[in-house]
Every structure is written in C-alpha cells, then in structure tokens.
XYZ file of C-alpha atoms in Angstrom:
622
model
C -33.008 -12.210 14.844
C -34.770 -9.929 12.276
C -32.249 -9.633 9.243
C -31.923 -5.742 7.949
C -30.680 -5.362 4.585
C -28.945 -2.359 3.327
C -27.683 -1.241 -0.304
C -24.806 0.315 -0.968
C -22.240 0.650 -4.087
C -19.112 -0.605 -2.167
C -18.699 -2.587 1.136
C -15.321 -1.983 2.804
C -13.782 -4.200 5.769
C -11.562 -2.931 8.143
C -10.877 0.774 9.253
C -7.508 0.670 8.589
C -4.380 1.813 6.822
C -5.015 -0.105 3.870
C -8.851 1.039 3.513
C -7.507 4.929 4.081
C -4.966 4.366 1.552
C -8.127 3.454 -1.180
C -10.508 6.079 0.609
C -8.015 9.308 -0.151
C -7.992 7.906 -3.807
C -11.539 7.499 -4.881
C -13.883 10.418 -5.867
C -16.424 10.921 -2.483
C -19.126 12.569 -4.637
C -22.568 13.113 -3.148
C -23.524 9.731 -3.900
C -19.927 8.025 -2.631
C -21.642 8.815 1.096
C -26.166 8.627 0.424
C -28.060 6.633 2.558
C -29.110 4.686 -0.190
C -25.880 3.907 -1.768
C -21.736 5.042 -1.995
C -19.009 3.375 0.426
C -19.572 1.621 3.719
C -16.898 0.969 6.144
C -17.165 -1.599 8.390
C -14.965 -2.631 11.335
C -15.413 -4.692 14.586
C -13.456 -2.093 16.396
C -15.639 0.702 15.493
C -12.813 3.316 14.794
C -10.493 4.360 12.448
C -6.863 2.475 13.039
C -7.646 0.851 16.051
C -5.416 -2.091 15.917
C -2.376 0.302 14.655
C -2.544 2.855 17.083
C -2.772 0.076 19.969
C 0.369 -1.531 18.555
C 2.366 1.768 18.260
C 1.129 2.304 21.798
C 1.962 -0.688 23.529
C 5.064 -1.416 21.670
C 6.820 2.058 22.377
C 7.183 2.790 18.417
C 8.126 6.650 18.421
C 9.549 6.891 14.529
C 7.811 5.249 11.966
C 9.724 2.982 9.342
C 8.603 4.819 6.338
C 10.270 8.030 4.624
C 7.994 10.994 5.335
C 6.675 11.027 1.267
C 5.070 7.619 2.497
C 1.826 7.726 3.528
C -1.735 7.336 3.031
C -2.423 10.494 0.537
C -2.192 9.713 -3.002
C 0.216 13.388 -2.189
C 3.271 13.072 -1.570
C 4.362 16.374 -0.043
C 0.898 16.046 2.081
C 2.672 15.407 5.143
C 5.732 17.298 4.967
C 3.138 20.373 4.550
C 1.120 18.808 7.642
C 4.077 18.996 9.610
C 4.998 22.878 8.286
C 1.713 24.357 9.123
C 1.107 23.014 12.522
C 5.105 23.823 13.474
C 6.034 19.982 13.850
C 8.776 19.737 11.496
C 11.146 18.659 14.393
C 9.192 15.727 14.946
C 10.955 14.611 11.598
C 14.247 12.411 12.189
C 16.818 13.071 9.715
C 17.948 9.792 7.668
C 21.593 10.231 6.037
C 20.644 9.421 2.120
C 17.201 9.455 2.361
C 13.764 11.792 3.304
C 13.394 12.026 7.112
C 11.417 9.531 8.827
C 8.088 10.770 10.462
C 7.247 10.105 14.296
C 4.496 8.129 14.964
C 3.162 10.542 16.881
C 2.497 13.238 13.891
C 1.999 10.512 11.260
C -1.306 9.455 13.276
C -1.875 12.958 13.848
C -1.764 13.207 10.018
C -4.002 9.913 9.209
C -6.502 11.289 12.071
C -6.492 14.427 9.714
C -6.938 12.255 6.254
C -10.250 10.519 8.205
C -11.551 13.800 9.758
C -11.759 15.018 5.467
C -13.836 12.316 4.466
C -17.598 12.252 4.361
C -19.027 12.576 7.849
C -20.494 8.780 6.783
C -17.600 7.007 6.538
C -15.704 9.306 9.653
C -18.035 7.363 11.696
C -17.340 3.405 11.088
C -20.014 1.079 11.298
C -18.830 -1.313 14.577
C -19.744 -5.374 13.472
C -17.791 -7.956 12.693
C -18.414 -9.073 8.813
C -18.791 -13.353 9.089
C -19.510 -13.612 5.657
C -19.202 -12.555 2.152
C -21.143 -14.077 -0.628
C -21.081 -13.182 -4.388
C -24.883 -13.611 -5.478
C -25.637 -14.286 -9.238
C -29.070 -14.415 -11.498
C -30.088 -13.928 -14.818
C -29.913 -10.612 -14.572
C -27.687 -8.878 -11.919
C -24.673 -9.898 -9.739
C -23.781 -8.440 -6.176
C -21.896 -9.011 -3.688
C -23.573 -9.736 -0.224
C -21.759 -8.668 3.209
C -23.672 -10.757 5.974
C -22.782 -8.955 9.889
C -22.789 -10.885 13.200
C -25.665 -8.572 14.446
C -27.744 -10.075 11.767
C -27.028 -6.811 9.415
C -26.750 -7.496 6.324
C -25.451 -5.465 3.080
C -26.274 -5.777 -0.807
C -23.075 -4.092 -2.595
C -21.271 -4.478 -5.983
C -17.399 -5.039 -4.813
C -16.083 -5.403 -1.568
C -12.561 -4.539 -0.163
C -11.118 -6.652 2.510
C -8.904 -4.408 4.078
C -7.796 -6.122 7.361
C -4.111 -7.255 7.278
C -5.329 -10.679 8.156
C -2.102 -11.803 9.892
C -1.723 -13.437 13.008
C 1.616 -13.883 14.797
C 3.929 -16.988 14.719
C 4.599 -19.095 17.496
C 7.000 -21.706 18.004
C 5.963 -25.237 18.349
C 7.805 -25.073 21.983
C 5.486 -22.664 23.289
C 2.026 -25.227 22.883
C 4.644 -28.048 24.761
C 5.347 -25.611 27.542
C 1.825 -24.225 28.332
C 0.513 -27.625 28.064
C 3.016 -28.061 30.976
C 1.302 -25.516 33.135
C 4.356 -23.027 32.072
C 2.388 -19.590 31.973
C 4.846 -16.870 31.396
C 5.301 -16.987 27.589
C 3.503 -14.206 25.700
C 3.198 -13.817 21.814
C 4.232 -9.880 21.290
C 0.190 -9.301 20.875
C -0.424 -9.984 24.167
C 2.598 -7.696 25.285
C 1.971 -4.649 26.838
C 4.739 -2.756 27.856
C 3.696 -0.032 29.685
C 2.365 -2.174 32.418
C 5.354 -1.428 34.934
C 4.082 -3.982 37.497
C 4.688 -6.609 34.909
C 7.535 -5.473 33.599
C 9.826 -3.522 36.467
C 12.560 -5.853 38.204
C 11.828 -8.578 35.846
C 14.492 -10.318 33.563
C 12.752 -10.850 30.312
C 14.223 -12.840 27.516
C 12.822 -11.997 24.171
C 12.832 -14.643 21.291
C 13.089 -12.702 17.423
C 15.245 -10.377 15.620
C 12.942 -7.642 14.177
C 12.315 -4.089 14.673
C 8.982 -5.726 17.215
C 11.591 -7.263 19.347
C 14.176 -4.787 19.629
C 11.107 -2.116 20.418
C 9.965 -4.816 23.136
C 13.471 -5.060 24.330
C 14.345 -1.242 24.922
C 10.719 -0.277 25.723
C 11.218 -3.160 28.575
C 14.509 -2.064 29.757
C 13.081 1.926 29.566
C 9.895 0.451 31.359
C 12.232 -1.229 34.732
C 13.229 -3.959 33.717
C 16.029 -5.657 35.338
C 17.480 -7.533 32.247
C 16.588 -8.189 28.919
C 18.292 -11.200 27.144
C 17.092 -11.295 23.413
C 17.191 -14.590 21.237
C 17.452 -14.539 17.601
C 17.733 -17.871 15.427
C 19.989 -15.492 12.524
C 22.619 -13.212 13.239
C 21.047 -9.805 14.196
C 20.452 -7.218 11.015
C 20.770 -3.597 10.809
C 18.646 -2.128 7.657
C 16.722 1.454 7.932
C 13.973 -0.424 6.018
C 12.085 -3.504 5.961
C 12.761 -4.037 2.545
C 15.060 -2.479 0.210
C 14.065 0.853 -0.984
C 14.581 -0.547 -4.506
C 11.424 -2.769 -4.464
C 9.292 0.324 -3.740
C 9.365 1.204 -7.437
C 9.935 0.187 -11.207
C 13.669 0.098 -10.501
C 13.111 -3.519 -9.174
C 9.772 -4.274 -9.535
C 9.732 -5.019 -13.170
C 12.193 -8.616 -12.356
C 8.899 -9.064 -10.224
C 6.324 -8.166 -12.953
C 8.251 -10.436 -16.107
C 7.830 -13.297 -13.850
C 4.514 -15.456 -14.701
C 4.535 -17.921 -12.711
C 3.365 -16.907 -9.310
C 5.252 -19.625 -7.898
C 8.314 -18.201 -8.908
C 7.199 -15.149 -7.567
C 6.816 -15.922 -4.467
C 9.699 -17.450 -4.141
C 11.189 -14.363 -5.170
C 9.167 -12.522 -2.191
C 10.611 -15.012 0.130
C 14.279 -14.119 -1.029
C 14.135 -10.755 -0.311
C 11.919 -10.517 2.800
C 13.388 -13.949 4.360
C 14.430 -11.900 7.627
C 13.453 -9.548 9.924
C 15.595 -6.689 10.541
C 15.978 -3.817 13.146
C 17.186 -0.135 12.453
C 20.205 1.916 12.971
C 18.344 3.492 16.165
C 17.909 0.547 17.660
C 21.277 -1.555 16.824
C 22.841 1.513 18.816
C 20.243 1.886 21.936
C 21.182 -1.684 22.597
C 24.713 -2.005 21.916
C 24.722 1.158 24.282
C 22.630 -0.952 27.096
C 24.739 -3.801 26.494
C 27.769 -1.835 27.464
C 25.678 -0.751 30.596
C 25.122 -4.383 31.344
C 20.905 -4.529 30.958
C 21.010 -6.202 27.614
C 22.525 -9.058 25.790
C 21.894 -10.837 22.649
C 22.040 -14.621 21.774
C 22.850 -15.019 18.064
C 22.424 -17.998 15.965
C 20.447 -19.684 19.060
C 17.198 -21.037 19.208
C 14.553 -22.615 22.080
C 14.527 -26.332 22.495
C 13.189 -25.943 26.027
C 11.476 -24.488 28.288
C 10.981 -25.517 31.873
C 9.967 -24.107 35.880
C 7.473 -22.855 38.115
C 8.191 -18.850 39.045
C 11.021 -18.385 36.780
C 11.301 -19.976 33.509
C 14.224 -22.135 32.742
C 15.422 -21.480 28.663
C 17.488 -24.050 27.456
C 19.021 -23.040 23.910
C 20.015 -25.370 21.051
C 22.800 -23.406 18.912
C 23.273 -22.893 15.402
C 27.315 -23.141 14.843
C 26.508 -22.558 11.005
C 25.357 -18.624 11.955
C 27.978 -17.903 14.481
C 30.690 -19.211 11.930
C 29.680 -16.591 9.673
C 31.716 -13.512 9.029
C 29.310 -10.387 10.718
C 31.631 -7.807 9.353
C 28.796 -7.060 6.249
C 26.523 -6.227 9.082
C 28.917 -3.124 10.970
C 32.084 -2.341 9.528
C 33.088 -2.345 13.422
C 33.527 -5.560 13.796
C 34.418 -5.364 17.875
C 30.491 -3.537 17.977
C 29.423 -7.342 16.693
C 31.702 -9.344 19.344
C 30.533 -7.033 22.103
C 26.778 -8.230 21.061
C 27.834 -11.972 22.072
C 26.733 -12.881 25.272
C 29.615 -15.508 24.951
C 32.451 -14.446 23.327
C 34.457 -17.850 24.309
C 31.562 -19.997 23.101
C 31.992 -18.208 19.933
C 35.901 -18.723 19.965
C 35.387 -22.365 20.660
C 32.898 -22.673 17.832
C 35.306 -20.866 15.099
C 37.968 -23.727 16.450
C 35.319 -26.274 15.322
C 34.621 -27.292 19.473
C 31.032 -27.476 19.980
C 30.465 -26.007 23.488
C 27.922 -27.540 26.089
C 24.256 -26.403 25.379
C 23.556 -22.820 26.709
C 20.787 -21.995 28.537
C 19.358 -18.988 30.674
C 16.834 -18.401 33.739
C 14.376 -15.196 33.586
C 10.740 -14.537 34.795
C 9.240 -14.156 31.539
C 9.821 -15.144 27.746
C 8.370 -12.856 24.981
C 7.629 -14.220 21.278
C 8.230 -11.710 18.684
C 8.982 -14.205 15.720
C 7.457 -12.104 13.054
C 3.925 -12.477 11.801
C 2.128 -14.891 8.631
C -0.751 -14.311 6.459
C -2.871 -16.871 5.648
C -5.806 -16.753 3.312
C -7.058 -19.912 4.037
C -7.452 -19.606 7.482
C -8.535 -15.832 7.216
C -11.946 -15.397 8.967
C -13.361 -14.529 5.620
C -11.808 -15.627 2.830
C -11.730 -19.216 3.768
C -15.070 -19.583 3.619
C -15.361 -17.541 0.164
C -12.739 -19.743 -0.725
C -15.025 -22.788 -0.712
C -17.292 -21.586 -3.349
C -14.794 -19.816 -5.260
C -11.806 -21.168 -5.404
C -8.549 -19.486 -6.145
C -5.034 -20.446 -5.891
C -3.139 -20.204 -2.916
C 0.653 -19.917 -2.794
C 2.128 -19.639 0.662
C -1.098 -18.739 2.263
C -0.831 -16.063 -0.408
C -3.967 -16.158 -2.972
C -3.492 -15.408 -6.475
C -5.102 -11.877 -8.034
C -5.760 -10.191 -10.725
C -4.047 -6.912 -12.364
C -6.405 -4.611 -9.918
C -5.988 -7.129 -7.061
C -9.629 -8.394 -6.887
C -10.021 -12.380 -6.860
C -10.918 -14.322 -9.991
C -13.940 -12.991 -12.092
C -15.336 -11.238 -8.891
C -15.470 -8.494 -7.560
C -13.953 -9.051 -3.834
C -10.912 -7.089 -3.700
C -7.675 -7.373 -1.492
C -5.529 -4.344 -0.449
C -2.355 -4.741 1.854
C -0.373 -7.657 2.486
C -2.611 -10.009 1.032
C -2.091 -8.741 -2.630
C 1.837 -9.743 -2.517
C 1.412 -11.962 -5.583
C 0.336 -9.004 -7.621
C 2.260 -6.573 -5.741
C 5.396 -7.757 -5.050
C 7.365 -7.619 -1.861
C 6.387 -4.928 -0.201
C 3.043 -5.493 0.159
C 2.638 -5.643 3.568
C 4.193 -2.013 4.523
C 2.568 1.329 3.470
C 4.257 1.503 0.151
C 2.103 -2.189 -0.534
C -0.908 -0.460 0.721
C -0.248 2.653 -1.674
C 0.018 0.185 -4.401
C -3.001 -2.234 -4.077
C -5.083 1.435 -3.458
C -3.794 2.187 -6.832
C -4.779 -0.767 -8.840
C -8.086 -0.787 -6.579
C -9.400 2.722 -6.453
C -10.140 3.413 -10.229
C -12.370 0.189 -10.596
C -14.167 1.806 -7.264
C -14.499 5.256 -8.895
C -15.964 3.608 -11.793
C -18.653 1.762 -9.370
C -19.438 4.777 -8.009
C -20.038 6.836 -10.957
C -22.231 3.598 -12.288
C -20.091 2.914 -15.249
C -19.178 -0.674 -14.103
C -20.256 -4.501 -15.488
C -18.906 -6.755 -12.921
C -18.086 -9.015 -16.061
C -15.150 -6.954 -16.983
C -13.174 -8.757 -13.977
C -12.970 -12.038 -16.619
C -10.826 -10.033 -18.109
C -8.550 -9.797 -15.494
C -4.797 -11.109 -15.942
C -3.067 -13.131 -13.415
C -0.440 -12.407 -12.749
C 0.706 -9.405 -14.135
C 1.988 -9.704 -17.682
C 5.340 -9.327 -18.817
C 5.494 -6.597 -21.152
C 7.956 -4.029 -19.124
C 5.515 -1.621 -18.392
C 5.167 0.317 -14.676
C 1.931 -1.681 -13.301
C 2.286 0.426 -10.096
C 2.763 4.076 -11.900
C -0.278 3.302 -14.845
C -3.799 2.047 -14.055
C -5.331 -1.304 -15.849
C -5.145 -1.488 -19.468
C -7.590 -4.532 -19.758
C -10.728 -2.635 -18.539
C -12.431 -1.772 -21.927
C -14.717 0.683 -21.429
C -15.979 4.452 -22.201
C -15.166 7.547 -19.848
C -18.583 8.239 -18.011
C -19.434 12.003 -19.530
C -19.701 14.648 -16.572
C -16.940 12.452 -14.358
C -13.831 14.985 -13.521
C -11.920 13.210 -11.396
C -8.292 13.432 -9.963
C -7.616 9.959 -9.796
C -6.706 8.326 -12.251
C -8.794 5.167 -13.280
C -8.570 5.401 -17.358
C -5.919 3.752 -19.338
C -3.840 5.421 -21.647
C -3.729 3.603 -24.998
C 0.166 2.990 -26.503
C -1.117 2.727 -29.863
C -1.441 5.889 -31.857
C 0.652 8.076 -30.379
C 1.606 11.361 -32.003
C 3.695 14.102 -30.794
C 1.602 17.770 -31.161
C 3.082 19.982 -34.124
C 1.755 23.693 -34.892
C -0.549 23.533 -37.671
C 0.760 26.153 -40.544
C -0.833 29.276 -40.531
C -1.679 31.971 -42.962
C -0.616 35.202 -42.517
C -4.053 36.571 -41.766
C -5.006 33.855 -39.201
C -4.221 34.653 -35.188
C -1.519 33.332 -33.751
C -3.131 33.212 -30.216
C -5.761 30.142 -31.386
C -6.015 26.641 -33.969
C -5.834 27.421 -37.238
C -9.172 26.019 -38.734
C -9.710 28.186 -41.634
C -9.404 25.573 -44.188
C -12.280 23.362 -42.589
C -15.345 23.521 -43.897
C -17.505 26.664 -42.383
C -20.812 24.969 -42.750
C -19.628 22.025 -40.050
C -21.734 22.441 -36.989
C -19.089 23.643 -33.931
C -20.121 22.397 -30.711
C -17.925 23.337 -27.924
C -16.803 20.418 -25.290
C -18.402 21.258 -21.760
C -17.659 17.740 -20.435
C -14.128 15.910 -19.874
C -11.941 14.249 -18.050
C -8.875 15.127 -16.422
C -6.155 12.966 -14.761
C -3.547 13.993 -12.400
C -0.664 11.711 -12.147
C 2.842 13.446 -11.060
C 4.406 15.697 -13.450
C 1.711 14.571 -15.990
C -2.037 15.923 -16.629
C -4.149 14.013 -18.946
C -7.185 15.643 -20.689
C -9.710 12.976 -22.269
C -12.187 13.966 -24.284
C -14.909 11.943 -25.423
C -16.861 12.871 -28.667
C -19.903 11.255 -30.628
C -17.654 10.301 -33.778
C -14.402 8.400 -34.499
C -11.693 11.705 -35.114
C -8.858 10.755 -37.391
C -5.361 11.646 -35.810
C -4.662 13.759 -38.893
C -7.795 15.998 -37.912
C -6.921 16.942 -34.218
C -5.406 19.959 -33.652
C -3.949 21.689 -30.674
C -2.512 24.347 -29.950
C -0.690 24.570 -25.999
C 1.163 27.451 -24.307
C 2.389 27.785 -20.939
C -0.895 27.997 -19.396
C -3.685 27.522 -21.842
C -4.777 25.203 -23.446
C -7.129 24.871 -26.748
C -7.937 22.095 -29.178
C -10.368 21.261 -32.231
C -11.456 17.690 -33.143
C -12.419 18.039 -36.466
C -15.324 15.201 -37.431
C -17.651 14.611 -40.669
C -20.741 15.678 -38.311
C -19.359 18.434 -36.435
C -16.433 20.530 -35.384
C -15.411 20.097 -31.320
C -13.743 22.624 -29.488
C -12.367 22.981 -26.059
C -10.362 26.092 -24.876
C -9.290 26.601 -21.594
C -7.652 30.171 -21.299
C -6.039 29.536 -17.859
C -4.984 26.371 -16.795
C -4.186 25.499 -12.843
C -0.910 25.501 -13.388
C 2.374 25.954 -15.896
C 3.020 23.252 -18.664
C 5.946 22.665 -21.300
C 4.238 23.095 -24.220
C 7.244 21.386 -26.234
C 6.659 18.067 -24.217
C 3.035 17.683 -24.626
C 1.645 14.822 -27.102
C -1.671 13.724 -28.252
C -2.997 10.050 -28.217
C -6.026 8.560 -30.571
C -8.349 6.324 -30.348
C -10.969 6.246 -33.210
C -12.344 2.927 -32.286
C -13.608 4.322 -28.642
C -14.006 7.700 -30.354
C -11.453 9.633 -27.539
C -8.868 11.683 -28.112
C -6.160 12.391 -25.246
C -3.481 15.499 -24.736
C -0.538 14.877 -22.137
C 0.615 17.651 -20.648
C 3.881 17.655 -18.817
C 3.740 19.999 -15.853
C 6.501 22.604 -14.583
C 6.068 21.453 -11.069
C 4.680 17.920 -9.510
C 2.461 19.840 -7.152
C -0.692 18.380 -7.442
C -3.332 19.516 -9.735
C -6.662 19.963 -8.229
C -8.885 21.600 -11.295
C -7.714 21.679 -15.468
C -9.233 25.540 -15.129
C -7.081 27.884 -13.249
C-alpha cells in the first residue's frame, strides 16, 4: 500500500467530548483549517460524538449529570442562552441547591451546534483508525508522526489523544461461565435496551450500583421487562453527582495540587471516587417499582456463580460487613432503605450475628454494569508509545506534565487520562474542561508558530505546590514572547506575580486635560509611536491587555489612565514614547480595581481590568 503523507500543525484523535472541549478554546484562524497545515481530527467512527450519543441512546439517559454551566464552551452561560433562543428552557430539570441539569437531548443539540461553528475542515472528521504515534527527532527539527490503518500517514508538531480510552470491567466469573457455554451475560456495552424482543417478558438481573445500572434497570423495566433484580457488592448510593461538586474547583483542588507525590495522589483519587453512585431520580423511580413489585435490589451481595442452559442460575456470596452497616446516612427514611432489601429477614438474621444460607436467584439474562477502568498501558496507542518513551504509570494512570502532555513531548492527553494532573474529576466534563484548559494555549501557540517543542523539558510533574489555581491560570513555566499581531480570547500567556503595582493617577497640572495621561514632563523630542498590535485575554470577570514593546519599560514609567469604558496608556522608554488608547472598550470596567504588572526582562507590560459583568468579551474595542 502506497503511504500518503500529510502536514499539518496539530493531529487530534478522537471526535469527541474531550477534543470539542480543546476545539471551542483554540483560535481557528485561516491557517488553524489550510490544506497545508492547522488541526486535523481524526476518528475511526467518522463523526462527531459517536460513541456518546450511542451510549445516551441505548442506555435511556434523558438528563445529563452535569449542571447546565457545564459544558463544552469555554462560556458558561452558552447553553442556558442555547436553550432561551430556541424556546427549550423546559427541557432544563430543576436541582434544589444547584443550576438545573440539562437533558441529553438539548445538550447534544447544543454540542451538534458547537461542531456545526467550527471550520467546515474539522466539521467533517477524517474516518481511520490512528495505529501509531511516533515522535521523530534530527539535528534539526522534531515532529510528531500519526501513522493511519489505511496507510495515511500525518507529519504534525503535537498530538492530542482525545479518546477516553476505557474499557468496561468484568468480573472474573463471567470468563468461568462463558467458558461453560453460559451465553446470556452481557457487559453494559453490548446492552441495548431498546431491543424489546430481547428485553420484553424477560427477568434480568443487573450486577453494579451506578447511575449505568440503575439507567439499565428502569430503561429495562420501561422497555417490558418482567423483572429486574439488581446486584450491588456496596450498599446502594444516592449523590446528584459523580463526584462532589467541591472537587470541580480551587475549593478542594488545591489538597490535590500540594500533593507531590503522584502516588499519594492517586490514592487520594481513589478515596473520593471509590464508588459508583446513582441520582435522586433514579433512587425514587426504583423504590417506586419496587413497591409495584418489578424491581428489587440485593445489597452487600456479590456473584460467586453462575450456572444453566435457558435461564441462568445466580448464586450470591454475601457481604454481612455492608448489610451490618447503618444506611440511615444514605435517606433519612430509613423504612425507604429496608423496603430496598429483597430480604428483610436475611438482614434481621445478619444484625443478630446468624449467617443465613447462601442466596441465590434464577433470571434469563445477567447484565454487567461494574463501572469502567482506564488503562494506559493497554491503550491501543499509548502502549506502544510507551515503549520508546517511557513514563510512569500509576494505576493505569500515566504521569503528566502541568499542560497534560507526556514527558518532554509533545503528545498530549485530555479527559480521563490526565487524572494525575487533574485531579478527580477527570473523567466527567468538568475533567475535560480542565485538561482543554491546560492544553489549548500550548495549541494556540503551535498554531500561530511561536512554539519550540523543547519548552515541554520544562514541564513540572506533578503540579507544584505553591497554592495557586492551576485550573483558573494557564502555565507559568512556558517562557516565551507574545507572538505580535495574535489577539486571541483564550488565554495561553502567563501572568507574572512579580512586579505587581496597583494603577494610581499621575498628578496633573492645572493646564493639562483631565480626559488623557499626563505626559507633559517627558521629554518632547522622544519619538511617540502608537501600539497597533496587542494582546488581549478574556478570563471571567478579568480582561488582560499585554503589550509588547522593543525596550525594557521601568514600572515607574508606565502610566495609565482607565475609566469606565476607555482605556489609554503610555510606556515611556529611552528610545521612544508608546501609546495605546482605546476610546470605547467592549464593555464596562471598575477603574478602581484595575492594576498593572511589569516585566522589563521580557520587555511587556500588562493592565488587568476587572469587568462589571462576566459576560464574555469578544473584542478590547467596543
């Protein structure tokens, strides 16, 4: 087969959540999408969220898990206003405490409308299946090489694997029972619900305790089904999250980010996502159908057995040390828990300390929904980059740098993968919002051609200790200049901590106007050029406004003068006088809560502004 090679800036794996997430937050300029260059997206599917909108499909997911402010736009509100101007608002389900929850329905709607705005070149997704990725080195370049199964091939400087790369678990019992010709045992990925032949008249016993099993269960029981018996190894918990709202931000996250070793971090990860959970919703739709008689639940239980020819015989080993526990933390109700046991004298028997006879049920099919594991040693890519560059692994967890790329190359993770450098919420859509942070800017830098792929030896792992908000700032370990021309609303530049003044009024004369600097005392021979090129940064209630000049300007000699809406400020050098002055900004600022930083030895000079409103900033000039 004739290999064809293909140059681009960035190579990007997987259509999916996680690559949207770092799409929305790069800067598509005319070159982001050239034949001869930008972002390729490749997936063996061939469409945008393939895998995600099959799941939500076939698993009868109607309300997403997520607040509606959590999504794939790097703006917040971008849903909410989705939702307003296409009259969908009632597809939002009120949470008591918290923002409404999206259904699925409108939040693919909504992605579907993030993918239709990008560049007609990356709408339409390259189908092949990447096999390979090799980091190629000589004396005078290094790229990144993305080698296809149909012999395509791709020269690139980073890539992003953006696949979730996790692949469900399944109980040692269930190898012992199909290698005894015992056929009806599905993993939920082979599940499809809304196959009523399958499903209609059939008892179905369903082995987990997450939000994927209780959707199997009710979407089962909504589907025909004649009973549903579900088996969980823990007692059953109610949460309206995966993982405590907490870990989403600093709040949390900095016990995560003063921990060095990653060991310790994972173990950390482990303690607070060491169970699956299901939501309010749910804990009532089956307590209801338990009352009606077409559910039950097995606590504290799990399979030692499995065994018959048209029906499937479960036998269940039982945990006493679960069913001693007290459930009340889980429902302040506590007859709601002992109308969950399918054996309330079992249970009485077992709080007595007499271990009842070993339980066991007969239905026509068993469903695995035991969670899922990533592993990036056995992922279909990185274990083979793995071989030639070796990283550690923690868990099946590798370990990353600051901006989530592996060691001293430029092969980057987003999602679940990044957990080390993330934290515990990697996996969910928060994680993906937070690995397209730390990823994007290094990509926007790429793509303007202001990046040295030696910079990544830089890289810290893992995050360092010093109490600052990795997931709210950008990299401070990337040393570099601000491209000129490059006006971006990302934000991939640092902002420096040292030199940090707070703006005063300079004194004026009586003659001078009070509606601009005063500069009369500087010298009128200086030449005055006027700044045409800078950088602005968008970043919630904040806008920063870089400028870059030829010569170091001492903090004494910057002077700026901000109102409500304009904005004007003169960097006085020994070779020239530079001025910017924007008479109408986008929006309103507090003037009394701006501040100025320095930085002589990169020759930049950056005002904060602190905005009225967080609405998003798409221009510095009104």
């Amino acid at each position: 087969m004739t290999e064809n090679v293909r140059l681009c800036d960035v190579v990007i794996v997987g259509a999916t959540l996680e690559a949207l997430n770092v799409l929305t937050r790069i800067q598509l300029n005319s070159r982001a999408h050239d034949s001869e260059g930008g972002v390729v997206v490749i997936d063996s599917h061939g469409a945008w969220m393939h895998s995600f909108k099959s799941d939500v499909e076939r698993l009868g997911v109607d309300v997403m898990r997520m607040p509606v402010n959590i999504h794939p736009s790097p703006k917040p509100l971008a849903l909410k206003y989705y939702a307003e101007k296409h009259a969908r608002s009632e597809e939002f389900e009120k949470v008591p405490g918290s923002a409404p929850l999206p259904s699925s329905r409108i939040f693919l709607d909504f992605c579907s409308s993030l993918v239709s705005k990008l560049p007609r070149s990356l709408q339409d997704v390259i189908k092949d299946t990447v096999v390979d990725v090799e980091y190629v080195t000589n004396e005078t370049k290094k790229s990144m090489r993305v080698m296809c199964s149909s012999g395509q091939s791709f020269i690139c400087q980073a890539v992003v694997v953006a696949t979730s790369g996790v692949q469900p678990i399944i109980p040692s019992w269930r190898a012992d029972a199909m290698g005894r010709d015992i056929e009806n045992i599905y993993p939920y990925s082979q599940v499809d619900v809304r196959d009523r032949e399958a499903v209609t008249g059939k008892s179905i016993a369903v082995f987990g305790g997450g939000m994927t099993a209780a959707a199997l269960a009710l979407q089962a029981i909504d589907m025909g089904a004649k009973h549903v018996c579900m088996i969980t190894r823990r007692e059953l918990c109610k949460s309206m999250f995966d993982c405590d709202p907490g870990w989403w931000g600093i709040k949390q996250l900095k016990s995560f980010y003063d921990i060095e070793d990653p060991h310790h971090r994972m173990k950390l990860c482990q303690r607070v996502r060491n169970r699956g959970s299901i939501t309010p919703k749910q804990w009532d739709s089956l307590l209801q159908l338990q009352m009606e008689g077409k559910f039950s639940l097995i606590e504290g239980a799990d399979i030692s057995y499995l065994s018959g020819e048209s029906q499937v015989k479960v036998e269940l080993r039982r945990n006493p040390n679960i069913l001693k526990k007290d459930c009340s933390s889980f429902d302040n109700n506590t007859a709601n828990r002992t109308a969950f046991a399918k054996d309330v004298h079992a249970m009485q028997e077992l709080q007595e300390g007499v271990t009842p006879p070993s339980n066991s049920i007969v239905c026509d099919t068993v469903w695995i929904a035991c969670g899922n594991a990533y592993n990036a040693e056995e992922h279909p890519i990185l274990s083979k980059f793995m071989q030639k560059h070796p990283t550690t692994c923690i868990g099946g967890y590798p370990v990353l740098s600051d901006v989530c790329s592996w060691p001293d190359v430029p092969l980057f993770i987003a999602g679940r993968g990044s957990m080390l450098t993330i934290g515990p919420c990697a996996g969910n859509m928060v994680g993906m919002k937070m690995s397209a942070e730390r990823i994007s800017p290094v990509i926007n830098r790429i793509i303007s051609g202001d990046f040295d792929p030696t910079e990544l030896a830089l890289h810290k792992k893992p995050q360092d200790s010093n109490g600052y908000d990795p997931v709210n700032r950008t990299i401070e370990w990337l040393s570099y200049e601000i491209p000129e021309g490059l006006e971006t609303q990302t934000r991939p530049f640092p902002l420096e901590s040292d030199n940090v003044i707070q703006m005063e009024m300079p004194t004026r004369n009586k003659t001078s106007s009070r509606d601009s600097v005063y500069i009369e005392d500087v010298d009128p021979s200086l030449k005055k050029v006027e700044i045409q090129n800078f950088c602005f940064m968008d970043d919630g209630f904040k806008v920063s406004v870089i400028l870059n000049v030829p010569e170091p300007i001492p903090k004494d000699l910057v002077r700026v003068r901000v109102t409500n809406s304009s904005l004007e400020a003169w960097l006085i050098g020994k070779e020239a006088s530079y001025h910017l002055h924007i008479p109408k900004m986008y929006g309103r600022v507090l003037p009394e809560r701006s501040r100025i930083i320095t930085k002589e030895e990169k020759n930049r000079v950056t005002i904060i502004l602190c905005k009225e409103k967080d609405a998003e900033w798409h221009f510095l000039k009104g």
